[in-house]
Amino acid sequence: MTSGAARAAAVQFALYRRLLASSVIVSLLEPLLYLLGLGVGVGALVDRHPGSQVALGGLTYLAYVAPGLLVSTAMTLGALDSLWPVRGGLKWNRTYHAQVATPLDAGDIVGGHALFMTGRALISVGSVAVVLAFVDDTRTWGLIPAVAVAALVSLAFAMPCMAYAAATESETSFPAIQRFVIIPLFLFGGAFYPIGQLPVLVQWMARTFPLWHGVVVARAFTADHVEALATVAHLGYVAAWIVVGWLLARRSLHARLHQ
Amino acid sequence: MAAATDDLLIEARGLTKRFGEFEAVRGIDLAVHRGELFGFLGPNGAGKSSTMRMIAAVSPVSGGTLRIFGLDPRTHGPHIRGRLGVVPQLDTLDQELSVEENLRIYGRYFDLPRAECRRRTAELLEFARLSDRAGSVVDTLSGGMKRRLSIARSLINRPELLLLDEPTTGLDPQARHLLWDRLYRLKQEGVTQVLTTHYMDEAEQLCDRLVVIDEGRIVAEGSPRQLITQYSTREVLELRFPARDGSASTAELADQLGGVGSRQEALADRVLIYADDGEHALGEVHRRQLRPDSALVRRATLEDVFLQLTGRSLVD
Ligand SMILES: Nc1ncnc2c1ncn2[C@@H]1O[C@H](COP(=O)(O)OP(=O)(O)OP(=O)(O)O)[C@@H](O)[C@H]1O
Ligand SMILES: [Mg+2]
């Protein structure tokens, strides 16, 4: 017997298999471009600055940015792939309606989506990590737990976004989520510089969302500065987003599918 | 006694469905037995799909009782759905996957082992005459092929009860006949089927028994022949009159035809005369000096039953 979530995810994995090559290339390209542009380009300036080593916790700029990019790439994947595709399952190709006509239920669909998003994040972010392992500044065993943290952050965005996509009637607000939540978090969520540089209000906004917590933990792993208590607290906060998002997604999907 | 209840696959009493204030299904009673091919005939918005979705254990019942395989869909949803096959009104195929993948993956939803999924997939491709399109992406299939695939997919779990919501709507006659043939074969294999349709020929051809449903209520029940005998005459004479300025309306013409046949019905474009002998009625029309453009004698159909019951035409 296979769990309902795994059976529900079969369709997404089948689709993904068709697109695997192109999907991996695309999700590799973007973070690598940022790494080149910022890590190497801006990094050359930053690393020349006398105080920078202290501000970045003894890291080169490239080593500082790399885990941030892993985690924020995972965030973007998790969020965007849980808006339009979820709406599609309800409205366009109606996959979810097909699934609840079988022994599967809304909980299995949410579980299946979570499973798929985890797999997808591990493959996409994992392949970036493989590239990073070839670069002197970023080569560390800490990349492995960092990829796992990135997958958790992906889920922490995927679950609430799925809940939102299942609860709303129209998808006109989806681009706004991308522009006013995801992109600002990408810029101000601690991936590129310590958020202490930012106004206090912005700092608290960054702390509200799971991204910054994931970035801090992933960076602690790659920099080999792990503090157990802080790590547990940060990951617990990320996990809370996953659990609450999961429950909300299951509830709104159930309401949608069983009218 | 046990055998009798085992035989009762669907039992509904006072079944209702509300969407907010609106009552789409208003207290219907049903009993469908094993091996039957049972039909819901009704116009748009009658509540056919709403009823089917309740029977499919997907849409919660608003009132009354419903038992599928003797079980309450509220408490045994997954178990009931595991024994059902469902062909929804709107296809829910995975458009970007191949025909073969659609079948195989659907089998996984029922937790069939992979090897079994593959075996049944090959069988069903044959059944739906889609073997040569097994590798095609669904998006590229014709409407009739998609419908056949939907039906094939609904059979992957070897259901005891198959629910078909307008299986042939939008198909050309050839595709419809192929589907009818497939449904007939399933019936011979003992699969109980419930279908909705607004094609009376479909209901007449396929259904052992049917209910006519209108505005959420059952207005008549029986075999197609019983309904026609009860609510109509054996034959119907259809008269079309020339439409000219100042010529009589169909209602006036129907008045002038009073007493011809057993009943007259004025539609927008023609007058129907219900008579056991259509030719005889036509002779009477001519004796009254009325000159229709065309006159057609045909057998009465369920459409006439529906018109008689509701005063409205089934397909506008
Ligand atoms: N989810 C819903 N929310 C609100 N109203 C609904 C919903 N589903 C159906 N209805 C309403 O219930 C009524 C019956 O709809 P239903 O789909 O059961 O009709 P039908 O007999 O299947 O019609 P058709 O032949 O057009 O498919 C309609 O008036 C429809 O607008
Ligand atoms: Mg319908």
XYZ file of C-alpha atoms and ligand atoms in Angstrom:
607
model
C 0.000 0.000 0.000
C 1.240 3.435 -0.958
C 0.242 6.537 0.979
C -2.479 8.686 -0.523
C -0.095 11.623 -0.819
C 2.390 9.617 -2.882
C -0.396 8.380 -5.155
C -1.791 11.883 -5.565
C 1.665 13.197 -6.437
C 2.063 10.636 -9.242
C 0.548 13.002 -11.766
C 2.824 15.928 -10.899
C 5.912 13.752 -11.006
C 4.836 12.358 -14.381
C 4.515 15.890 -15.749
C 7.788 16.929 -14.148
C 9.605 13.984 -15.682
C 8.636 15.322 -19.092
C 10.098 18.716 -18.293
C 12.928 17.630 -16.024
C 15.848 18.586 -18.245
C 14.557 22.026 -19.178
C 13.287 22.674 -15.673
C 16.610 21.878 -14.029
C 18.501 24.033 -16.517
C 16.189 26.993 -15.922
C 16.287 26.669 -12.164
C 20.075 26.353 -12.290
C 20.592 29.295 -14.574
C 18.900 31.957 -12.504
C 20.705 31.422 -9.185
C 24.008 30.927 -10.995
C 23.573 34.241 -12.806
C 22.928 35.956 -9.492
C 25.947 34.234 -7.989
C 28.151 35.409 -10.822
C 26.711 38.906 -10.963
C 26.582 39.552 -7.244
C 28.879 37.059 -5.629
C 31.725 37.656 -8.030
C 30.934 41.167 -9.299
C 29.766 42.924 -6.152
C 31.872 40.537 -4.096
C 35.074 41.967 -5.600
C 34.092 45.401 -4.238
C 32.802 44.173 -0.891
C 35.762 41.967 -0.084
C 38.153 44.897 -0.704
C 36.360 46.920 1.999
C 38.283 46.693 5.308
C 35.273 46.088 7.626
C 33.489 43.590 5.396
C 34.949 40.401 6.891
C 33.588 41.359 10.287
C 30.169 42.330 9.008
C 29.890 39.074 7.036
C 31.024 36.884 9.917
C 34.434 36.144 8.443
C 33.117 35.015 5.045
C 33.919 36.154 1.553
C 30.938 37.773 -0.096
C 30.444 34.816 -2.442
C 30.394 32.380 0.482
C 27.971 34.709 2.260
C 25.526 34.998 -0.645
C 25.546 31.342 -1.765
C 23.333 29.843 0.996
C 21.029 32.885 0.778
C 20.518 32.206 -2.899
C 19.832 28.521 -2.306
C 17.091 29.332 0.165
C 15.521 32.221 -1.738
C 15.478 30.202 -4.957
C 13.580 27.535 -3.036
C 11.155 30.162 -1.730
C 10.352 31.455 -5.218
C 9.831 27.922 -6.531
C 7.604 26.955 -3.628
C 5.444 30.049 -3.830
C 4.938 30.351 -7.570
C 4.413 26.640 -8.161
C 1.663 26.677 -5.567
C -0.376 29.501 -7.063
C -1.112 28.961 -10.766
C -0.689 25.176 -10.792
C -3.042 24.807 -7.815
C -5.597 26.995 -9.523
C -5.139 24.795 -12.603
C -5.892 21.668 -10.603
C -9.166 23.233 -9.524
C -10.201 25.125 -12.587
C -8.278 24.494 -15.795
C -7.244 20.874 -16.054
C -9.345 19.944 -12.998
C -6.929 17.275 -11.804
C -8.060 17.713 -8.206
C -11.666 17.042 -9.172
C -10.559 13.802 -10.809
C -8.653 12.856 -7.677
C -11.471 13.399 -5.192
C -13.713 11.189 -7.330
C -11.417 8.340 -6.225
C -10.575 7.194 -2.687
C -8.158 10.145 -2.414
C -9.272 13.193 -0.439
C -8.233 16.826 -0.028
C -5.647 15.849 2.606
C -3.976 13.477 0.148
C -3.884 16.194 -2.492
C -2.195 18.634 -0.110
C 0.203 15.913 1.010
C 0.918 15.041 -2.614
C 1.642 18.649 -3.449
C 3.963 18.939 -0.443
C 5.768 15.782 -1.512
C 6.174 17.038 -5.042
C 7.354 20.483 -3.946
C 9.919 18.885 -1.633
C 11.206 16.674 -4.420
C 11.328 19.561 -6.833
C 13.151 21.845 -4.391
C 15.683 19.135 -3.592
C 16.411 18.568 -7.287
C 16.559 22.241 -8.263
C 18.428 23.591 -5.260
C 20.494 20.432 -5.035
C 21.806 20.944 -8.544
C 22.837 24.512 -7.666
C 24.622 23.110 -4.630
C 26.478 20.655 -6.825
C 27.813 23.567 -8.869
C 28.757 25.422 -5.672
C 30.744 22.393 -4.559
C 33.136 23.035 -7.448
C 33.910 26.593 -6.304
C 36.651 27.034 -3.686
C 34.832 29.704 -1.642
C 31.631 27.731 -1.353
C 32.800 24.126 -1.146
C 31.614 22.619 2.166
C 29.680 19.643 3.524
C 27.357 22.259 5.007
C 25.749 22.540 1.556
C 23.896 19.298 2.214
C 21.941 20.458 5.290
C 21.576 23.862 3.591
C 19.727 22.191 0.701
C 17.439 20.450 3.194
C 16.729 23.775 4.897
C 15.956 25.310 1.503
C 13.431 22.528 0.836
C 11.740 23.293 4.166
C 11.516 26.981 3.283
C 10.077 26.032 -0.102
C 7.313 24.146 1.716
C 6.787 26.980 4.184
C 5.821 29.160 1.212
C 4.139 26.433 -0.830
C 1.577 25.461 1.804
C 0.169 28.949 2.549
C 0.211 29.803 -1.164
C -1.719 26.615 -1.909
C -4.237 27.557 0.780
C -4.566 30.998 -0.748
C -4.924 29.720 -4.317
C -7.617 27.281 -3.207
C -9.508 29.884 -1.185
C -9.680 32.771 -3.667
C -12.012 32.970 -6.631
C -9.733 34.637 -9.133
C -6.055 34.560 -9.907
C -5.708 38.299 -10.576
C -3.980 38.744 -7.208
C -1.262 36.181 -7.949
C 1.093 38.594 -9.743
C 0.714 40.989 -6.785
C 1.876 38.264 -4.399
C 4.872 37.760 -6.590
C 5.650 41.488 -6.795
C 4.812 42.629 -3.289
C 5.785 39.597 -1.217
C 8.182 37.287 -3.013
C 10.421 39.797 -4.787
C 10.751 42.124 -1.735
C 11.601 39.123 0.438
C 14.181 38.086 -2.116
C 15.770 41.543 -1.878
C 15.252 42.293 1.826
C 15.120 38.822 3.364
C 18.761 38.522 4.357
C 20.070 36.679 1.303
C 22.429 39.440 0.121
C 23.366 41.334 3.318
C 22.631 41.166 7.052
C 19.155 42.563 7.676
C 20.621 44.686 10.485
C 21.417 47.183 7.697
C 17.708 47.799 7.171
C 15.230 50.082 8.979
C 13.759 48.328 12.011
C 10.289 48.043 10.504
C 11.648 46.278 7.431
C 13.712 44.020 9.658
C 10.607 42.882 11.465
C 8.804 42.264 8.226
C 11.691 40.104 7.071
C 11.585 38.236 10.384
C 7.863 37.564 10.017
C 8.288 35.419 6.944
C 10.117 32.082 6.976
C 12.744 33.076 4.401
C 15.129 34.950 6.703
C 15.010 32.166 9.315
C 15.949 29.623 6.674
C 18.733 31.812 5.302
C 20.250 32.245 8.764
C 20.240 28.507 9.422
C 21.500 27.549 5.947
C 24.318 30.075 6.283
C 25.213 28.748 9.728
C 25.594 25.309 8.150
C 27.735 26.431 5.210
C 29.853 28.698 7.462
C 30.100 25.929 10.070
C 28.852 28.184 12.877
C 25.816 26.183 13.986
C 24.282 27.114 17.322
C 21.918 24.358 18.352
C 19.355 26.424 20.208
C 19.028 29.159 17.587
C 18.837 26.560 14.813
C 16.019 24.729 16.550
C 14.151 27.980 17.146
C 14.488 29.146 13.532
C 13.526 25.774 12.081
C 10.625 25.510 14.507
C 9.320 28.806 13.173
C 9.663 27.577 9.576
C 7.908 24.347 10.540
C 5.043 26.309 12.099
C 4.444 28.006 8.733
C 4.396 24.611 7.055
C 1.951 23.097 9.536
C -0.447 26.034 9.633
C -0.271 26.403 5.845
C -0.914 22.695 5.442
C -4.012 22.775 7.641
C -5.378 25.861 5.908
C -4.703 24.373 2.477
C -6.500 21.181 3.392
C -9.472 23.109 4.706
C -9.884 25.440 1.747
C -9.291 22.679 -0.786
C -11.839 20.465 0.922
C -14.415 23.268 0.853
C -13.706 23.875 -2.821
C -13.863 20.272 -3.967
C -16.829 19.134 -1.910
C -19.425 21.796 -2.680
C -33.904 -10.394 2.358
C -30.146 -9.882 2.533
C -29.923 -10.537 -1.184
C -32.541 -7.901 -1.873
C -30.653 -5.167 0.002
C -27.354 -6.295 -1.525
C -28.966 -5.652 -4.814
C -29.928 -2.111 -4.041
C -26.921 -0.025 -5.102
C -28.456 3.420 -4.725
C -31.231 4.339 -2.367
C -32.341 7.937 -1.832
C -35.222 9.318 0.202
C -36.196 12.961 0.134
C -32.719 13.791 -1.160
C -32.058 17.536 -1.385
C -29.132 19.734 -2.368
C -28.883 23.402 -1.472
C -26.321 25.941 -2.649
C -26.798 28.774 -0.160
C -30.430 29.782 -0.450
C -30.959 28.012 -3.731
C -32.388 24.506 -3.722
C -31.056 22.626 -6.750
C -32.441 19.190 -5.793
C -35.790 19.228 -4.014
C -36.498 15.926 -2.378
C -36.050 13.028 -4.761
C -36.568 9.319 -4.089
C -34.534 6.768 -6.003
C -33.805 3.061 -6.007
C -31.289 1.660 -8.460
C -30.658 -2.074 -8.515
C -27.647 -4.098 -9.558
C -27.408 -4.617 -13.307
C -29.748 -1.773 -14.224
C -29.030 1.006 -16.658
C -30.779 3.924 -15.067
C -31.212 7.386 -16.565
C -31.835 10.964 -15.495
C -33.492 12.912 -18.274
C -33.934 16.630 -17.813
C -33.248 20.092 -19.239
C -30.334 22.376 -18.317
C -30.260 23.236 -14.636
C -32.684 20.459 -13.654
C -30.309 19.203 -10.959
C -28.920 16.141 -12.744
C -25.261 16.853 -12.085
C -25.944 17.949 -8.511
C -27.628 14.597 -7.873
C -24.846 12.657 -9.584
C -22.200 14.402 -7.500
C -24.015 13.444 -4.311
C -24.238 9.837 -5.487
C -20.519 9.975 -6.314
C -19.856 10.751 -2.623
C -18.177 14.020 -3.584
C -20.883 16.576 -2.865
C -22.343 16.486 0.660
C -26.067 15.796 0.977
C -28.082 18.812 2.221
C -31.130 16.873 3.351
C -32.848 13.490 3.203
C -31.009 10.183 3.195
C -28.720 8.614 0.655
C -27.173 5.157 0.716
C -24.694 3.877 -1.861
C -23.961 0.137 -1.594
C -25.960 0.429 1.616
C -23.393 2.878 3.041
C -23.660 6.513 4.071
C -21.471 8.679 1.791
C -20.852 11.062 4.700
C -19.022 8.427 6.710
C -17.808 6.012 4.013
C -16.819 8.408 1.191
C -13.437 6.894 0.245
C -14.738 3.331 0.451
C -17.740 4.134 -1.768
C -15.616 6.053 -4.260
C -13.271 3.076 -4.489
C -16.140 0.987 -5.896
C -17.464 3.645 -8.283
C -16.516 4.758 -11.758
C -17.227 8.391 -12.532
C -17.387 10.165 -15.874
C -17.986 13.821 -14.996
C -19.816 16.252 -17.250
C -16.577 18.190 -17.821
C -13.557 16.058 -18.657
C -10.931 15.983 -15.946
C -8.209 14.370 -18.031
C -4.591 15.416 -17.611
C -4.243 17.297 -20.866
C -0.445 17.390 -20.961
C 0.048 13.682 -20.307
C -0.328 10.836 -22.763
C -3.424 8.679 -23.092
C -1.587 5.755 -21.567
C -0.242 7.829 -18.652
C -3.733 9.113 -17.899
C -4.985 5.572 -17.440
C -1.983 4.325 -15.505
C -1.885 7.240 -13.091
C -5.617 7.074 -12.473
C -5.176 3.421 -11.501
C -2.634 4.516 -8.908
C -5.266 6.721 -7.275
C -7.090 3.486 -6.443
C -3.879 2.001 -5.065
C -3.703 -0.669 -7.748
C -0.216 -2.168 -8.026
C 1.814 -0.708 -10.889
C 1.884 -3.948 -12.855
C -1.894 -4.253 -12.565
C -2.300 -0.637 -13.724
C -0.251 -1.437 -16.817
C -2.245 -4.574 -17.554
C -5.624 -2.881 -17.218
C -4.385 0.118 -19.192
C -3.648 -2.104 -22.188
C -7.083 -3.730 -21.853
C -8.921 -0.426 -21.636
C -7.018 1.112 -24.538
C -8.370 -1.773 -26.581
C -11.869 -1.310 -25.193
C -11.890 2.416 -26.002
C -10.265 1.808 -29.406
C -7.402 4.086 -28.472
C -4.523 1.595 -28.628
C -2.975 3.338 -31.622
C -3.114 6.670 -29.777
C -1.651 5.362 -26.509
C 1.360 7.666 -26.724
C -0.510 10.786 -27.849
C -0.809 13.730 -25.518
C -4.477 14.095 -24.537
C -4.581 17.699 -25.727
C -4.243 16.459 -29.305
C -7.250 14.070 -29.211
C -10.665 14.788 -30.712
C -13.642 15.394 -28.421
C -14.994 11.893 -29.008
C -11.642 10.289 -28.241
C -11.369 12.288 -25.011
C -14.815 11.157 -23.958
C -13.910 7.545 -24.716
C -10.738 7.981 -22.684
C -12.771 9.418 -19.788
C -14.992 6.359 -19.861
C -12.053 3.980 -20.145
C -10.374 5.717 -17.223
C -13.471 5.417 -15.064
C -13.293 1.625 -15.530
C -9.723 1.187 -14.280
C -10.897 0.064 -10.811
C -13.492 -2.369 -12.275
C -16.370 -0.406 -10.709
C -19.620 -2.013 -9.634
C -21.466 1.177 -10.392
C -20.646 3.574 -13.210
C -21.884 7.166 -13.108
C -21.947 8.940 -16.476
C -22.859 12.622 -16.584
C -23.827 13.482 -20.161
C -21.408 11.009 -21.701
C -22.185 11.947 -25.295
C -22.920 15.675 -25.236
C -21.148 17.467 -28.053
C -20.258 14.332 -30.013
C -21.118 13.619 -33.624
C -23.565 10.764 -34.337
C -20.840 8.294 -35.182
C -18.950 8.959 -31.964
C -22.197 8.712 -29.998
C -23.017 5.341 -31.480
C -19.582 4.024 -30.668
C -20.041 5.165 -27.064
C -23.513 3.657 -26.860
C -22.078 0.389 -28.072
C -19.430 0.497 -25.340
C -21.989 1.253 -22.644
C -24.161 -1.570 -23.899
C -21.234 -3.970 -23.703
C -20.589 -2.906 -20.114
C -24.214 -3.510 -19.266
C -23.930 -7.017 -20.656
C -20.909 -7.529 -18.443
C -23.148 -6.671 -15.501
C -21.924 -3.155 -14.697
C -24.722 -1.076 -13.193
C -24.886 2.336 -14.852
C -26.514 5.638 -14.072
C -26.414 8.247 -16.784
C -27.769 11.715 -17.334
C -28.706 13.044 -20.691
C -30.889 15.511 -22.450
C -31.033 13.398 -25.559
C -34.252 11.428 -25.542
C -32.998 9.010 -28.185
C -30.083 8.210 -25.915
C -32.384 7.572 -22.969
C -34.685 5.457 -25.119
C -31.856 3.412 -26.588
C -29.924 2.773 -23.424
C -32.025 3.025 -20.291
C -33.981 0.215 -18.684
C -35.603 2.741 -16.449
C -35.404 6.478 -16.088
C -36.690 9.453 -14.201
C -37.639 12.716 -15.821
C -36.325 15.489 -13.622
C -37.295 19.143 -13.799
C -36.419 21.980 -11.425
C -34.977 19.564 -8.894
C -38.000 17.253 -8.773
C -38.849 13.915 -10.328
C -41.854 14.451 -12.547
C -42.166 10.941 -13.992
C -40.561 7.532 -13.656
C -40.630 4.303 -15.645
C -39.178 2.539 -18.667
C -38.976 4.670 -21.828
C -41.868 2.702 -23.383
C -44.001 2.979 -20.252
C -43.496 6.723 -20.123
C -44.361 7.180 -23.765
C -47.488 5.069 -23.447
C -48.542 6.822 -20.285
C -47.873 10.417 -21.275
C -48.160 10.407 -25.034
C -49.911 8.754 -27.968
C -48.345 6.164 -30.215
C -47.641 8.630 -33.008
C -47.115 12.333 -33.450
C -48.008 14.411 -36.482
C -45.759 17.453 -36.936
C -47.169 20.254 -39.095
C -45.305 23.295 -40.340
C -47.347 26.085 -41.818
C -46.155 28.831 -44.135
C -45.163 31.901 -42.090
C -46.501 34.987 -43.892
C -47.550 38.397 -42.668
C -51.086 38.158 -41.433
C -51.120 34.369 -41.395
C -52.465 32.603 -38.355
C -50.124 31.960 -35.397
C -49.403 28.366 -34.404
C -51.683 28.841 -31.387
C -54.581 29.898 -33.632
C -53.888 26.999 -35.965
C -53.903 24.587 -33.046
C -57.321 25.957 -32.118
C -58.575 25.388 -35.636
C -57.327 21.805 -35.326
C -59.324 21.164 -32.154
C -60.595 17.600 -32.032
C -57.996 16.232 -34.447
C -56.098 13.438 -32.708
C -56.233 13.313 -28.935
C -54.309 16.545 -28.229
C -52.741 19.496 -30.045
C -49.636 21.383 -29.013
C -48.509 24.712 -30.466
C -44.734 25.232 -30.567
C -42.985 28.340 -31.843
C -42.498 26.992 -35.352
C -44.925 24.078 -35.679
C -48.043 22.377 -34.399
C -47.888 18.866 -32.941
C -50.878 16.560 -33.080
C -50.866 13.578 -30.769
C -52.723 10.668 -32.318
C -52.508 6.897 -32.315
C -52.869 7.002 -36.094
C -50.920 9.916 -37.556
C -51.944 9.382 -41.170
C -55.584 9.399 -40.212
C -55.113 12.667 -38.342
C -53.388 14.177 -41.398
C -56.462 13.274 -43.520
C -58.571 15.181 -41.021
C -56.253 18.227 -41.278
C -56.725 18.257 -45.055
C -60.516 17.892 -44.709
C -60.424 21.109 -42.655
C -58.912 22.919 -45.649
C -55.606 23.580 -43.833
C -52.550 23.438 -46.057
C -49.340 22.829 -44.091
C -45.975 23.301 -45.859
C -44.846 20.008 -44.499
C -46.363 17.183 -42.530
C -44.403 14.446 -40.785
C -45.748 11.424 -38.974
C -43.322 9.948 -36.454
C -43.308 7.712 -33.413
C -43.745 9.487 -30.084
C -40.514 10.009 -28.128
C -39.531 10.995 -24.631
C -39.340 14.564 -25.872
C -43.121 14.453 -26.206
C -43.391 13.043 -22.705
C -41.327 15.897 -21.401
C -43.366 18.471 -23.266
C -46.549 17.001 -21.900
C -45.210 16.964 -18.340
C -43.659 20.405 -18.197
C -45.136 22.342 -21.101
C -41.581 23.033 -22.218
C -39.315 21.601 -24.833
C -36.344 19.609 -23.552
C -33.688 20.992 -25.866
C -34.012 24.593 -26.941
N -21.575 24.875 -7.008
C -22.747 25.487 -7.227
N -23.046 26.645 -6.605
C -24.221 27.263 -6.810
N -25.201 26.807 -7.614
C -24.969 25.663 -8.257
C -23.738 24.944 -8.110
N -23.811 23.833 -8.877
C -25.016 23.868 -9.477
N -25.719 24.954 -9.113
C -27.072 25.299 -9.557
O -27.923 24.200 -9.337
C -28.830 24.041 -10.411
C -28.748 22.643 -10.946
O -27.492 22.487 -11.550
P -27.008 21.110 -12.161
O -25.611 21.311 -12.626
O -27.271 20.027 -11.182
O -27.999 20.955 -13.401
P -27.988 19.897 -14.577
O -29.308 19.231 -14.584
O -26.798 19.036 -14.484
O -27.883 20.852 -15.847
P -27.083 20.656 -17.236
O -27.940 19.846 -18.120
O -26.948 22.049 -17.738
O -25.777 20.027 -16.916
C -28.498 25.114 -11.423
O -29.408 26.180 -11.274
C -27.106 25.545 -11.050
O -26.913 26.914 -11.342
Mg -25.158 18.726 -15.598
